[in-house]
XYZ file of C-alpha atoms in Angstrom:
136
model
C 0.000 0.000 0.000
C 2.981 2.212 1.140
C 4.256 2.136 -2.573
C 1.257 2.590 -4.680
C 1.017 6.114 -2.191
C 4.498 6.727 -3.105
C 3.663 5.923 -7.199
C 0.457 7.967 -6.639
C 1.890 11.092 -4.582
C 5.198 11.495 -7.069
C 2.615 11.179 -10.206
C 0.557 13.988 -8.898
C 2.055 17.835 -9.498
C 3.434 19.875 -7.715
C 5.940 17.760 -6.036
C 9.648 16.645 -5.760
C 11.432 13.752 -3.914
C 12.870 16.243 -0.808
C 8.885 16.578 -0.175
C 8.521 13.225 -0.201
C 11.289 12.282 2.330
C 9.812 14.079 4.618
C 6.058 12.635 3.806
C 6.735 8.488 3.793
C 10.138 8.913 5.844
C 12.691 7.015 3.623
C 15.150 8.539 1.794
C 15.057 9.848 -1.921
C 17.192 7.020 -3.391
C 14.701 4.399 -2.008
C 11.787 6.399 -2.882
C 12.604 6.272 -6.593
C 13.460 2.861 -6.379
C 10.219 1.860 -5.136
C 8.266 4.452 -7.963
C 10.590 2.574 -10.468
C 9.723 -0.530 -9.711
C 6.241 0.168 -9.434
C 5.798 2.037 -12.915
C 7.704 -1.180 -14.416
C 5.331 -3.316 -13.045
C 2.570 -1.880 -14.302
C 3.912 -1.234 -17.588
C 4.668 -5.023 -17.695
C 1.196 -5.859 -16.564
C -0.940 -3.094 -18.602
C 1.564 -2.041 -21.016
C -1.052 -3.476 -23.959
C -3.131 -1.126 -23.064
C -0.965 1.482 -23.967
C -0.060 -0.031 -27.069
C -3.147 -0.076 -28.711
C -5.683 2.567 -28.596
C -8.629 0.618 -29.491
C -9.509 -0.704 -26.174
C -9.943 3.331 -25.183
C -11.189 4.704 -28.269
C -14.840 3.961 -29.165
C -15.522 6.682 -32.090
C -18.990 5.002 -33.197
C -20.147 5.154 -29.549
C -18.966 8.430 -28.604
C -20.584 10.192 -31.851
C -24.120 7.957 -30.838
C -23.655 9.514 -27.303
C -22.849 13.112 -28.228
C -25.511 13.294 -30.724
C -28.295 11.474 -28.247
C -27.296 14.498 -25.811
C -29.161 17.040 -28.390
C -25.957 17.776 -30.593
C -27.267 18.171 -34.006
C -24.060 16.253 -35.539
C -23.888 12.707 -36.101
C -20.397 12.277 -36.182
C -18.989 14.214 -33.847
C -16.905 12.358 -31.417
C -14.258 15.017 -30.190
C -13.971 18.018 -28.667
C -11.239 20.528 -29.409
C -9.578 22.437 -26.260
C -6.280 25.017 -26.642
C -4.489 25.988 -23.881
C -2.010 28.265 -23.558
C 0.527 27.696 -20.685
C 2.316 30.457 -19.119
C 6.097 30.460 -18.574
C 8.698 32.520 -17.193
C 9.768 35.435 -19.370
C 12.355 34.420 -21.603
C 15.826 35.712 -21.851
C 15.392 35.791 -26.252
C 12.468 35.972 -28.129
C 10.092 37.725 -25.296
C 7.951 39.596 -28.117
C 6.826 35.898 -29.430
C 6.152 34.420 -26.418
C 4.278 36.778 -25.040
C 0.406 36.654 -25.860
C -1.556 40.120 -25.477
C -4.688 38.782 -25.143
C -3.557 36.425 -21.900
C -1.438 39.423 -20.940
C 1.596 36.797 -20.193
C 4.428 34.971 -21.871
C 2.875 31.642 -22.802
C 3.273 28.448 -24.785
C -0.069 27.476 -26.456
C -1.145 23.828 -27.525
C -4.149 22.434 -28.871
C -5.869 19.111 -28.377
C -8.645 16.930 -29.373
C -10.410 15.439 -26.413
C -12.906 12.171 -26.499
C -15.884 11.833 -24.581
C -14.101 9.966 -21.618
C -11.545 12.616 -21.094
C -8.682 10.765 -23.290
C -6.606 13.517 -25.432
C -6.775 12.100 -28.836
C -3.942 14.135 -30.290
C -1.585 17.066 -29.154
C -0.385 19.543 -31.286
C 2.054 22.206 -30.199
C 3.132 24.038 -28.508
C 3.171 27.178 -30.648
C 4.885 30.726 -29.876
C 2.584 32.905 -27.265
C 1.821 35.388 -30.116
C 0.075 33.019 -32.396
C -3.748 33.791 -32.344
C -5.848 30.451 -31.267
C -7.495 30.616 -35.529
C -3.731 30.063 -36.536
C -3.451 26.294 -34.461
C -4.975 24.244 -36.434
């Protein structure tokens, strides 16, 4: 139980191992031992699922789902979100980064989402400046 808390608590953001000494007790060298260890095992265990995106993607259902909730589109199975993530200001190349509309230096990325929250594809990320029309 001890290490799926220790898989769970490093997966989760924002953290870093000198937190985690102090949370489980045990020094940092152990702790990513044990998170090693456990990400291998599952990867050995559920790594198929991984591999092949069929067992999460059901386009045929989602589109029936979307359009039985009163969407007037029959195939319609995705959603599209952009994001634009800020970052510290950069050193070169502040006038690109930096996004007037956000008022902050940024990287932007777009993404089609499914139905059950799985992102589909990732594009980016783009300068700051770049208007959301231009990430296509």
């Amino acid at each position: 139980m001890e290490a799926l808390l220790i898989l769970v608590q490093r997966l989760t953001y924002p953290n870093r191992w000198c937190e985690l000494t102090q949370m489980f007790g045990r020094p940092e060298p152990e702790l990513s031992l044990i998170f090693n260890e456990n990400v291998t095992d599952i990867h050995e265990r559920f790594g198929d699922l991984l591999h092949n995106l069929d067992v999460w993607l059901h386009p045929q259902a989602f589109a029936r789902a979307v359009f039985d909730k009163g969407s007037p589109l029959r195939d319609c199975w995705g959603f599209i979100d952009g994001t634009a993530r800020p970052i510290c200001r950069p050193v070169k190349n502040q006038r690109i980064m930096f996004s007037g509309h956000k008022r902050t230096y940024c990287l932007k990325f777009q993404s089609v989402v499914a139905p059950n929250g799985l992102i589909c594809h990732l594009f980016g990320p783009l300068e700051g400046q770049r208007h959301d029309a231009f990430v296509e």
